[in-house]
Coordinates of C-alpha atoms in Angstrom, one line a residue:
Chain A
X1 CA 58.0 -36.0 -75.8
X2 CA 54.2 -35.1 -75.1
X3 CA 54.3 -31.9 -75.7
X4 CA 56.1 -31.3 -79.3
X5 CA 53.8 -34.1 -80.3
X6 CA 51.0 -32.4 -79.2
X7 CA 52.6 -29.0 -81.0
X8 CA 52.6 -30.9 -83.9
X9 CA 48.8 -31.8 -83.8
X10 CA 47.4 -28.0 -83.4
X11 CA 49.8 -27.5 -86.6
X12 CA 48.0 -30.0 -88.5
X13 CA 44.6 -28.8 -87.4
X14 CA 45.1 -24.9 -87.8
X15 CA 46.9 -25.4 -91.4
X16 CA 45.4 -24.0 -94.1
X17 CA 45.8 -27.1 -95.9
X18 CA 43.0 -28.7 -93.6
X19 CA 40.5 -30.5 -95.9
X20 CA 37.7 -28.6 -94.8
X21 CA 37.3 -26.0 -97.6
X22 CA 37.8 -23.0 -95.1
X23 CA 39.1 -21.4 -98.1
X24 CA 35.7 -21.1 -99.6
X25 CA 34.3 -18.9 -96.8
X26 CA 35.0 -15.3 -96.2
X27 CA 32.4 -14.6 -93.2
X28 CA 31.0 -11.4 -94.9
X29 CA 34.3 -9.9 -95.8
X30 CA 33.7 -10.3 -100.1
X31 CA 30.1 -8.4 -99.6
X32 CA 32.1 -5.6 -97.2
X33 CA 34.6 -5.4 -100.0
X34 CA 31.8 -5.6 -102.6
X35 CA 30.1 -2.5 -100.8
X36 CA 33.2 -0.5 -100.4
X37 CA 33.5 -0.5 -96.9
X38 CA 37.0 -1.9 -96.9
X39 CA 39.6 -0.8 -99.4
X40 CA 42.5 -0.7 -97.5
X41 CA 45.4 -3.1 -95.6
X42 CA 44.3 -0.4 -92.5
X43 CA 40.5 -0.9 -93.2
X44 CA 40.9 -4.7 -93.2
X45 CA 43.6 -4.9 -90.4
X46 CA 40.4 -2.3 -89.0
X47 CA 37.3 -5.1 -89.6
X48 CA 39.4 -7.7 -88.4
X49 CA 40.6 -6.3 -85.1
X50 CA 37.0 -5.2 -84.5
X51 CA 36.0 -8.9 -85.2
X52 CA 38.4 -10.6 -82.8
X53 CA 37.6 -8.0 -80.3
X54 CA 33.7 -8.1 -80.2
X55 CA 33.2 -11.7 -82.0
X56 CA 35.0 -14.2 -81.6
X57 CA 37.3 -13.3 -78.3
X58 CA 33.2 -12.7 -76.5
X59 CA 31.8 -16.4 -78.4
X60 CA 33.8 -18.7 -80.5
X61 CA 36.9 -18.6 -78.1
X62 CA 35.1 -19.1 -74.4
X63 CA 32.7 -21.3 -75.9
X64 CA 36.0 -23.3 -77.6
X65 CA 37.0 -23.6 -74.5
X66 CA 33.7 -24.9 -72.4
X67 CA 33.6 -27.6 -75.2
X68 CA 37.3 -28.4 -74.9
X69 CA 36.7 -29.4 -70.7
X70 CA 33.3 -31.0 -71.9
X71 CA 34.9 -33.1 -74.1
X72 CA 37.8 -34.0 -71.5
X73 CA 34.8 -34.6 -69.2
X74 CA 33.1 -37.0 -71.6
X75 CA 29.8 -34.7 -70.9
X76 CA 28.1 -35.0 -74.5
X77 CA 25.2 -33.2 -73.0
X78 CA 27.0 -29.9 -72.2
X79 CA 29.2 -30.7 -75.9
X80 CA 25.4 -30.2 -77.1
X81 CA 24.4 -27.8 -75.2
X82 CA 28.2 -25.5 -75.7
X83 CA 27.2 -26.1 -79.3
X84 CA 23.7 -24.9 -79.7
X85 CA 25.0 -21.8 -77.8
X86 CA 26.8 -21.4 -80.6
X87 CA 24.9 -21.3 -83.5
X88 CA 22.4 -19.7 -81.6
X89 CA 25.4 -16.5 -81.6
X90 CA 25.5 -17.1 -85.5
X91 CA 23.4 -13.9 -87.1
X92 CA 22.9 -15.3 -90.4
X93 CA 21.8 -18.4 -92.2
X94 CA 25.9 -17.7 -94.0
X95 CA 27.3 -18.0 -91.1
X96 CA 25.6 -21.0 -89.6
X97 CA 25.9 -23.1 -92.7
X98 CA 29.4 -22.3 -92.8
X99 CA 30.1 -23.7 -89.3
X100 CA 28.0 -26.8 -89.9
X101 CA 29.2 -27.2 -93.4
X102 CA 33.3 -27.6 -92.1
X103 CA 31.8 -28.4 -88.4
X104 CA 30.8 -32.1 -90.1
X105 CA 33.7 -31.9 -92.5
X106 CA 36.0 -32.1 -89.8
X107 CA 33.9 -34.6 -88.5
X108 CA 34.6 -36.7 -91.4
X109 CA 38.7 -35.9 -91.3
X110 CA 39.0 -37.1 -87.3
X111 CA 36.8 -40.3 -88.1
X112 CA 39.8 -40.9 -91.0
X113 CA 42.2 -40.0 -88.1
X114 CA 41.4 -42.4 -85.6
X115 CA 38.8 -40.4 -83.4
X116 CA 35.3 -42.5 -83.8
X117 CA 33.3 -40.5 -81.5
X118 CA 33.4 -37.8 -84.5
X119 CA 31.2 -40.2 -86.4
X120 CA 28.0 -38.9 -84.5
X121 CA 28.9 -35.8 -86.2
X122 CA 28.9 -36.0 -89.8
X123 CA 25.3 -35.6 -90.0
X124 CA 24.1 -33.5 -87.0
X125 CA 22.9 -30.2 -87.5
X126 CA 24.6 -28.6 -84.8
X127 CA 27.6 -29.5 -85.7
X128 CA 30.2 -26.5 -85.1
X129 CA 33.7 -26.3 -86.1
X130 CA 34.6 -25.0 -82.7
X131 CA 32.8 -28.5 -81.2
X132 CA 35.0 -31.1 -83.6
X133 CA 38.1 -29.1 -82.7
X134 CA 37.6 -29.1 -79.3
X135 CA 37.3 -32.7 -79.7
X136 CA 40.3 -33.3 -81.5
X137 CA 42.8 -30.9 -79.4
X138 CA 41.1 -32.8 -76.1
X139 CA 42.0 -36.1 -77.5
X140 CA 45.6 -35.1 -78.7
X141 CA 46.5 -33.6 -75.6
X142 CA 46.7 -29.8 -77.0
X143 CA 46.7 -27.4 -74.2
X144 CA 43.4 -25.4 -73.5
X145 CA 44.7 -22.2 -74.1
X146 CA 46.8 -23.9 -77.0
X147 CA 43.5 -24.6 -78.6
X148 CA 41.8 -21.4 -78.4
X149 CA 45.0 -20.1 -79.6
X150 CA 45.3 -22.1 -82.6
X151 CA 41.9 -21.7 -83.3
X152 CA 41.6 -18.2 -83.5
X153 CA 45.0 -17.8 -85.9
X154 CA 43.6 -20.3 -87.9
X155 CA 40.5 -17.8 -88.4
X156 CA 42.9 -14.8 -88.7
X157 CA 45.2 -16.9 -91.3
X158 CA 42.4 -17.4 -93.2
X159 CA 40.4 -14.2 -93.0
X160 CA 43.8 -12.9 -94.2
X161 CA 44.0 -15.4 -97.2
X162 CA 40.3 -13.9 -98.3
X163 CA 41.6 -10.3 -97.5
X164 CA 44.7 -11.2 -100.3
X165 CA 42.5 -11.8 -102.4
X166 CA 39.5 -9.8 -102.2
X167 CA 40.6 -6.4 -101.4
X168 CA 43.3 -7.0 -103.0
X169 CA 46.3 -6.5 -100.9
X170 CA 49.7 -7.9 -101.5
X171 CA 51.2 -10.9 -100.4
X172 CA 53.7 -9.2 -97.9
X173 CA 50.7 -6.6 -96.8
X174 CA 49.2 -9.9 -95.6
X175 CA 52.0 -11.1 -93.7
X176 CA 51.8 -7.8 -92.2
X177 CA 48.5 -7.8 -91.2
X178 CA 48.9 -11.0 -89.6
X179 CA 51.8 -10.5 -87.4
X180 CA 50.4 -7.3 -86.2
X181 CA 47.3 -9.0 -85.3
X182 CA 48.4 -11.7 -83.4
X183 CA 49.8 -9.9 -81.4
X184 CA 46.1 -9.4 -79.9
X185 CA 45.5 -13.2 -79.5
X186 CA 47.5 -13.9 -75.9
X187 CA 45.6 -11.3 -74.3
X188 CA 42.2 -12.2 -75.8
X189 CA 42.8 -15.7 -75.4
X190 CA 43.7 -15.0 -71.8
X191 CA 40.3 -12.4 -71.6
X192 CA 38.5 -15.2 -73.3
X193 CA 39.1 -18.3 -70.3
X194 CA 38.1 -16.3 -67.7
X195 CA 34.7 -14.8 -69.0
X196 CA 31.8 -16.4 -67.0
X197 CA 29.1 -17.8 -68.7
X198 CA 26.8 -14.6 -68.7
X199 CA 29.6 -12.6 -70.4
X200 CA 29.4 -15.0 -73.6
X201 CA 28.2 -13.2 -76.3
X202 CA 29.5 -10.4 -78.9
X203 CA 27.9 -9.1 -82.1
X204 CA 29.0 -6.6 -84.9
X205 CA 26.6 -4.8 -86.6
X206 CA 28.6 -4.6 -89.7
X207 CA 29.6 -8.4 -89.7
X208 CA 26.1 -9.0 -89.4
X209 CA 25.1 -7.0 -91.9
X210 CA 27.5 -7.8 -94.7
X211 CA 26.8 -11.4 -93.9
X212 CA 23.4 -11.0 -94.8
X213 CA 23.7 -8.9 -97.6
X214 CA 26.5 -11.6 -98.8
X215 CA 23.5 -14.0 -99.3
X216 CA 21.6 -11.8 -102.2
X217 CA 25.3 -11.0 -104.0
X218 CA 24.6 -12.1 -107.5
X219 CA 27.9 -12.6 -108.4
X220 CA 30.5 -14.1 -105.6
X221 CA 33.7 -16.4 -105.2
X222 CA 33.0 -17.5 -101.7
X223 CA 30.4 -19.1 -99.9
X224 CA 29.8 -17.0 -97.1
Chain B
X1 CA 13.8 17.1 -69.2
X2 CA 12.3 14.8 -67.3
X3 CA 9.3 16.1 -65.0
X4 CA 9.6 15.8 -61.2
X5 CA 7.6 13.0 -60.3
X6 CA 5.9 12.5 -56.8
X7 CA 7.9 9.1 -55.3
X8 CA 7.5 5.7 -57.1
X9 CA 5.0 3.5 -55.5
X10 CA 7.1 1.6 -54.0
X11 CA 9.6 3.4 -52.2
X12 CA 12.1 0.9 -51.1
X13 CA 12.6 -0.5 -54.1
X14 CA 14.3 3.6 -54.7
X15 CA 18.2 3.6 -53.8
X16 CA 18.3 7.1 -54.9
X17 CA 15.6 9.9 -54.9
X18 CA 16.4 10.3 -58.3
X19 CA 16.3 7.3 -59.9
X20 CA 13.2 4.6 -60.4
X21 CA 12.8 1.1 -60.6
X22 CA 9.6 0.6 -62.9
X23 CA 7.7 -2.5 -63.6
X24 CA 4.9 -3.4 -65.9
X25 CA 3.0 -6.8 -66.2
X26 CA 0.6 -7.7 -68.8
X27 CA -1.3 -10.6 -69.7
X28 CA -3.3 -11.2 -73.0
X29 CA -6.2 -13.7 -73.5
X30 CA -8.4 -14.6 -75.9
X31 CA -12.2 -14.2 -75.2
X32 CA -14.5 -14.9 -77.4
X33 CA -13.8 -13.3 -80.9
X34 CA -11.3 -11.0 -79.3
X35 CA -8.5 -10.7 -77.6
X36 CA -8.8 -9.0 -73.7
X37 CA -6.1 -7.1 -71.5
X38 CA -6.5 -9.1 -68.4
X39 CA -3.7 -8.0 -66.2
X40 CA -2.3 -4.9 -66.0
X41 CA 0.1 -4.4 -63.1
X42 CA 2.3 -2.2 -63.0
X43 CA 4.9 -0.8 -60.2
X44 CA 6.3 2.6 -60.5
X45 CA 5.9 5.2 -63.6
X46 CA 5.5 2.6 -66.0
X47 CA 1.8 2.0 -67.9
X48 CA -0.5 1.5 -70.3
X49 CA -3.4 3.2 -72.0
X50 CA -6.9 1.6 -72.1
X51 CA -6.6 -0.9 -75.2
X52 CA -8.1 0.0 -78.3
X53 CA -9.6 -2.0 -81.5
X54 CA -9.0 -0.3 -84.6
X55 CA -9.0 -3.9 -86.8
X56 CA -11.3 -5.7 -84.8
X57 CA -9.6 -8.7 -82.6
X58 CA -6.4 -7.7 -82.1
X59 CA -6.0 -5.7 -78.9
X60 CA -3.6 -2.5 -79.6
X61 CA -2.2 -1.4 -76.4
X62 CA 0.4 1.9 -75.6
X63 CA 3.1 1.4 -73.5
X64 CA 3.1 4.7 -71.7
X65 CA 6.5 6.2 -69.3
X66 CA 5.5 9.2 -67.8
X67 CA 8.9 10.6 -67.1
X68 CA 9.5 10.2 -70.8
X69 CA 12.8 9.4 -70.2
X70 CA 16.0 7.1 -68.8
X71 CA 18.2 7.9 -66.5
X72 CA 21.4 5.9 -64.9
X73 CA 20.0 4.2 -61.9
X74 CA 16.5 3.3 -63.6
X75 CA 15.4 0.1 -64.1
X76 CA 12.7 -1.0 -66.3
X77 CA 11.0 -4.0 -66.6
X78 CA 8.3 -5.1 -68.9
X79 CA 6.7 -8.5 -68.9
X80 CA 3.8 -9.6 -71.3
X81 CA 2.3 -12.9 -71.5
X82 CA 0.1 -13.5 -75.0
X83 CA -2.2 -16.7 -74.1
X84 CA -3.1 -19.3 -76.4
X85 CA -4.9 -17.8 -79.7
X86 CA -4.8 -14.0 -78.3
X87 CA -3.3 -11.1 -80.8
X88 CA -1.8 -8.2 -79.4
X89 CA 0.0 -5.2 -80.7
X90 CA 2.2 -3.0 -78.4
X91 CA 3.7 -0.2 -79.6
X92 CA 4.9 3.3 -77.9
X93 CA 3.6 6.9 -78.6
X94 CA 6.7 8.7 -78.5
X95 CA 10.6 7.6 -78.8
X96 CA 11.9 5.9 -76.1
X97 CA 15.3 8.0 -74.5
X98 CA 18.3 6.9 -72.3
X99 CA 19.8 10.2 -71.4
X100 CA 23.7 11.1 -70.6
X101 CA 24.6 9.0 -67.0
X102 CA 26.8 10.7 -64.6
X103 CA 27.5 7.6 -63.4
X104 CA 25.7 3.9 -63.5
X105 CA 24.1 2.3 -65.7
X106 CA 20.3 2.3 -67.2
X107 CA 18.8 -0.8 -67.0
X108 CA 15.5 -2.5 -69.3
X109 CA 14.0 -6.3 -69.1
X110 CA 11.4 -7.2 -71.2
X111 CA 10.4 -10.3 -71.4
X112 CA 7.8 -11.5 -73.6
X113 CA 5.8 -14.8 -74.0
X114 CA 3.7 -15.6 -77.0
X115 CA 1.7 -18.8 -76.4
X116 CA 0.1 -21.5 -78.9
X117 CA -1.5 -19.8 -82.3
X118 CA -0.9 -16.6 -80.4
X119 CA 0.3 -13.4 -81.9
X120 CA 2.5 -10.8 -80.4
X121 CA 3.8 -7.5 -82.3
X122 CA 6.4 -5.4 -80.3
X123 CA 6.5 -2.4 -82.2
X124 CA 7.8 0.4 -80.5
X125 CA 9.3 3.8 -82.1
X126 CA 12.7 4.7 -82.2
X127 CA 15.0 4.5 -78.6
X128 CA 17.4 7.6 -78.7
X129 CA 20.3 7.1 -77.0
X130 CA 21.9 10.1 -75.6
X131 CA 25.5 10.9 -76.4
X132 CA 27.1 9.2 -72.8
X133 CA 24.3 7.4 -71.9
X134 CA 25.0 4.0 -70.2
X135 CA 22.6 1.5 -71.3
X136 CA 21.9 -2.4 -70.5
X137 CA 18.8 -3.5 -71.9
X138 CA 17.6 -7.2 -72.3
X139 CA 14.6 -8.9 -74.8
X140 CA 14.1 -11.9 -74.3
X141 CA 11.7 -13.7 -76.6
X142 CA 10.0 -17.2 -75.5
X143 CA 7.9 -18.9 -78.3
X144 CA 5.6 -21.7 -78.2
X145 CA 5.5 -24.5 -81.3
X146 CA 2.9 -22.3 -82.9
X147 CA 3.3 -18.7 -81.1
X148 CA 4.2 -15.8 -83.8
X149 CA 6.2 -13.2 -83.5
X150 CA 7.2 -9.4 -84.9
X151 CA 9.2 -7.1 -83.0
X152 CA 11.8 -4.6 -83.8
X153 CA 14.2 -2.5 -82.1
X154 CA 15.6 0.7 -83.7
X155 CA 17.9 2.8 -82.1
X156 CA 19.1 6.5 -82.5
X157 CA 22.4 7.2 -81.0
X158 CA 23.4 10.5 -80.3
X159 CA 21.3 13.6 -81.5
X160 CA 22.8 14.2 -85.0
X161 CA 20.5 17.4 -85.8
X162 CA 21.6 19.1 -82.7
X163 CA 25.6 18.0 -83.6
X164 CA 25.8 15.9 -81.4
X165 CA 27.6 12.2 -82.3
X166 CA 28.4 9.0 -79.6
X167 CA 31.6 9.9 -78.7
X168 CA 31.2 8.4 -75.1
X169 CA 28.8 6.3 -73.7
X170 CA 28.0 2.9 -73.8
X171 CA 24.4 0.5 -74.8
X172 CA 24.6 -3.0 -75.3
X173 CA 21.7 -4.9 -76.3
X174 CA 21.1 -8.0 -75.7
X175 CA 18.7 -10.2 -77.8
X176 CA 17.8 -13.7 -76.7
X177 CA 14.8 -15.7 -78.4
X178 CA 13.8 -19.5 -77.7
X179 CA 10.9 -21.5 -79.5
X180 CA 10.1 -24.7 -77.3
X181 CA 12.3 -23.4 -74.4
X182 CA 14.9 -23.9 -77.2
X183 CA 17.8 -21.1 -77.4
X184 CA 17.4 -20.3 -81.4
X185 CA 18.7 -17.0 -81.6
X186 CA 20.9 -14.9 -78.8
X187 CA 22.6 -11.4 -79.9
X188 CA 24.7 -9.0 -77.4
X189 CA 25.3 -6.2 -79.5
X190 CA 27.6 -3.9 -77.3
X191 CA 28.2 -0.2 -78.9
X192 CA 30.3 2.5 -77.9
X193 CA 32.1 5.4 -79.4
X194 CA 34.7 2.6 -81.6
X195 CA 31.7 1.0 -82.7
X196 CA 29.9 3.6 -83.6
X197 CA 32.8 5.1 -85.7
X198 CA 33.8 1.0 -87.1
X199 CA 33.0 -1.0 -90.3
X200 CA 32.8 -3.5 -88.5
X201 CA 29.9 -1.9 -86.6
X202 CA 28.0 1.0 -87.2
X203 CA 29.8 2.9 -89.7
X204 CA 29.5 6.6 -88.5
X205 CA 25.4 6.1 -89.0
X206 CA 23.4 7.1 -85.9
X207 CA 20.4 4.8 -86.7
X208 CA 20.4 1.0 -86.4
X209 CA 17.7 -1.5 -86.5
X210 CA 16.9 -5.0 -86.3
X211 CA 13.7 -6.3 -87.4
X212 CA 12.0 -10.1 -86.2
X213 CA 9.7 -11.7 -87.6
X214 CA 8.8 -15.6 -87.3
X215 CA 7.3 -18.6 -88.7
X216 CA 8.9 -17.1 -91.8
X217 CA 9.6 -18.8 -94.9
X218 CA 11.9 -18.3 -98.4
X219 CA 9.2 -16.8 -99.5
X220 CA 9.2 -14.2 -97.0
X221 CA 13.0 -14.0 -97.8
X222 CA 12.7 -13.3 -101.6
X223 CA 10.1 -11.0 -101.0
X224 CA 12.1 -8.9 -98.5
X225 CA 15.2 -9.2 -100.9
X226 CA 13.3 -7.9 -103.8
X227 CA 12.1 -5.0 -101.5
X228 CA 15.8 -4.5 -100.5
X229 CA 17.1 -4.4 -103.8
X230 CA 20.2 -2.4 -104.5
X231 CA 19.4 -0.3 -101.8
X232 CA 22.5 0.3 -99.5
X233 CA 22.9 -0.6 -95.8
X234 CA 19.9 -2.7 -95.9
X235 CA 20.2 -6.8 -95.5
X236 CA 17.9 -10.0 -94.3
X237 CA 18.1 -13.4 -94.0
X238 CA 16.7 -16.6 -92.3
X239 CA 17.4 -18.9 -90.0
X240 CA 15.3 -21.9 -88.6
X241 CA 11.7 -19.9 -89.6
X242 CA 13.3 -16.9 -88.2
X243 CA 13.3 -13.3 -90.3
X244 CA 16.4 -11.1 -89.3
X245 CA 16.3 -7.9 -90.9
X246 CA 18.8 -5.2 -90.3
X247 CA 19.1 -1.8 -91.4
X248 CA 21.6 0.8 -91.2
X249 CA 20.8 4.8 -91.6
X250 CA 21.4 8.0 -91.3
X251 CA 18.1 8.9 -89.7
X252 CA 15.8 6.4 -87.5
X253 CA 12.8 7.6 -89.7
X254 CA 14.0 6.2 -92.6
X255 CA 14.9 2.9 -91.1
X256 CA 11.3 2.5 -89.5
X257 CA 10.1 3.6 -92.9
X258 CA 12.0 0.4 -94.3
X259 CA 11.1 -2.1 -91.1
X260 CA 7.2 -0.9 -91.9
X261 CA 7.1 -1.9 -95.2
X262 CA 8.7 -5.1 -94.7
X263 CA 6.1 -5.4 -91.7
X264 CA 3.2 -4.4 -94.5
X265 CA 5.3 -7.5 -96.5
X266 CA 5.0 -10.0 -93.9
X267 CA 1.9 -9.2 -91.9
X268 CA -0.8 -10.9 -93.4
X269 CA 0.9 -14.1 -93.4
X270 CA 1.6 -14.1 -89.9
X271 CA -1.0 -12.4 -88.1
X272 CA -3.5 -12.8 -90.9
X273 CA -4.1 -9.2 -91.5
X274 CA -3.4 -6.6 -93.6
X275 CA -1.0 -3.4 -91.8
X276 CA -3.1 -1.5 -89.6
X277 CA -0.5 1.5 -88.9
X278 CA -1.3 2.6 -85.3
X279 CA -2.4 6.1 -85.7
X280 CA -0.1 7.7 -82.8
X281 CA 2.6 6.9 -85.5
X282 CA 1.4 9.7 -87.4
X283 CA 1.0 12.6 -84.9

């Protein structure tokens, strides 16, 4: 029973109760709320969309899944090189820290979990969450598209939990919000494995923004 | 609009009588106590004035495009090499302007190389892009150990004062800068009518900006916060020596307002001299 083993895997590594503090990071959103830019369940469900659509599906989730067959390829050069694509696509020194910060934290988890080519990782500064959890849903035989899957509703899930509490919105708002957005993810997950390498990349002006402003907030729950 | 020019200098690089493909070259190099425009090539309506000296060794040069304007079908390309030591400025005399495409897209390369202890500032005024314009442009950025670097982009989408917003069309701009051959930083900011409108990207404000500056340090940082403030729409931060500030406004002159006092900020740390505001700014 490969495959509900392997189910059971993304669950662990997409919960919220990961130990990797994603919790502590809201990518932007707190200064966007802070600024008045988002008031609203529509506003967020707005930001988020716009984020999936022109972020992540463009970078985290093709890149996710070059590092995923570079991993399966045991080609650490192209891991490195997936990787420094990545940061590279970060627009702030927020953002970057985050993915190093719960990149090498992750890295630390999977050595504890029986996967010792994470070890390299606790220290390196290009460490990215999307390169550890490529590495782990490689190893425990998660699909590809599985992966990218999991990986983006664990950003949604968790954009959502900041969203809850920053906005505020309601607990069942949030539920809301999240069903109706996932239902985006199969065909940006889909979009996402067949971009070609020179149709990587997606910014947002706002994310970007907010982000940076996020970094001279004097007074802030999250770290990014 | 745009005058009826006499055929490109090279006319099979022309698909369609209307359209040009454009291409300037220019190489920088250090002689002596001052820095010398040593090639100047160029291909199609796409030049420079004779360089000028209004500080001394740094060479301020004017990009010049005669046909003052961008239409689907164009292509522009703009390569400049700054040797070892050599400071240049480059700037433009008038906005830059991608007009409405009935079709295709506009396309612009630049590509610019700033070698060992050399300086480069790419500092040109606003680019209005024309409510359905298609635009593709491409900066790509290659930095020795030591080579410095300021350059901004600002755009103006849409002609607000005449009523007109960006409710069709389509620019994305691509950003890609390397120190060592190194990829460091790469954007690809794509913005249509939903991004224009969006929180997530512009807002509803038809000027945008991005300003670069590197080696930077925290320094640099705090002293660009303090300049920002509480001021609204405004942001910076750094990452691996590298300055990103961004701006958001209603009107591009504002935002190059803000970009030149951060460049007033920065500039004697990295070029080692004080602003020297090109006077074409001000007519």
């Amino acid at each position: 029973m490969v495959t509900d083993l392997s189910l059971l895997r993304l669950l662990q590594l997409v919960s919220p109760g990961l130990p990797i503090g994603m919790y502590s990071y809201s990518q932007g959103l707190e200064r966007a709320v802070q600024d008045g830019w988002i008031t609203s369940a529509e506003q967020t469900s707005d930001w988020l969309h716009g984020l999936l659509q022109n972020g992540l599906g463009l970078v985290d989730a093709p890149i996710l899944a070059r590092l995923y067959d570079a991993w399966h390829e045991h080609g650490i050069t192209a891991v490195e090189n997936w990787s420094q694509t990545l940061i590279a696509c970060r627009e702030t020194a927020e953002l970057r820290a985050e993915d190093r910060q719960t990149g090498q934290a992750l890295a630390r988890l999977l050595v504890n979990l029986e996967l010792p080519e994470a070890e390299v990782w606790l220290k390196r500064p290009d460490a990215t969450l999307a390169t550890l959890f490529a590495l782990a849903a490689a190893r425990w035989q998660i699909s590809k598209a599985d992966a990218v899957t999991g990986y983006l509703w664990g950003w949604l899930e968790n954009q959502v939990l900041c969203a809850v509490k920053l906005v505020p919105l309601g607990q069942v708002a949030g539920q809301r919000l999240l069903k109706n957005l996932a239902d985006e993810l199969p065909a940006l997950v889909e979009r996402a494995l067949n971009l070609n390498d020179a149709e990587i990349g997606g910014s947002c002006f706002g994310l970007a923004l907010a982000s940076s402003r996020h970094e001279m907030q004097y007074s802030r729950l999250f770290r990014s | 609009m745009r005058p009826d020019f006499a055929a490109s200098s090279n006319p099979d690089s022309i698909t369609d009588s209307s359209t040009w493909e454009a291409e300037l070259n220019l190489g920088f190099t250090q002689r002596g106590d001052k820095t010398v425009l040593v090639r100047r090539e160029h291909r199609g309506p796409l030049t420079v004035q004779r360089p000028f000296y209004p500080e001394g060794e740094v060479c301020h040069v004017y990009l010049l495009h005669p046909p003052g304007g961008v239409v689907a079908g164009d292509h522009l390309t703009i390569v400049a090499t700054v040797e070892n030591d050599a400071q240049a400025l480059i700037t433009t005399p008038a906005a830059g302007k991608f007009y409405r495409s009935g079709g295709g897209e506009a396309q612009q390369t630049v590509n610019l190389k700033v070698a060992e202890n050399a300086s480069l500032e790419w500092l040109p005024q606003e680019t209005i892009v024309y409510e359905g314009a298609q635009l593709n442009s491409s900066m790509n950025i290659d930095l020795a150990e030591h080579g410095r670097f300021i350059g901004w982009e600002i755009l103006a989408l849409g002609r607000p004062a005449a009523g007109e917003g960006f409710d069709s069309g389509a620019a994305t701009l691509n950003w890609r800068i390397s120190r060592i051959g190194r990829l460091v930083y790469m954007e690809r900011l794509r913005l249509d009518a939903e991004a224009f409108q969006a929180r997530w990207g512009l807002f509803g404000h038809s000027a945008c900006g991005t300003l670069f500056v590197y080696p930077a340090s925290s320094l640099h940082l705090a002293a660009v916060q303090e300049l920002i403030g509480d001021e609204a729409n405004r942001g910076v931060t750094l990452i691996e020596g590298l300055l990103i500030c961004r701006g958001l406004d209603s009107r591009a002159d504002l935002l190059k307002g803000f970009f030149e006092r951060v460049w007033g900020l920065v500039r004697g740390d990295i070029v080692g001299k004080e602003v020297c505001a090109p006077r074409i700014w001000a007519t």
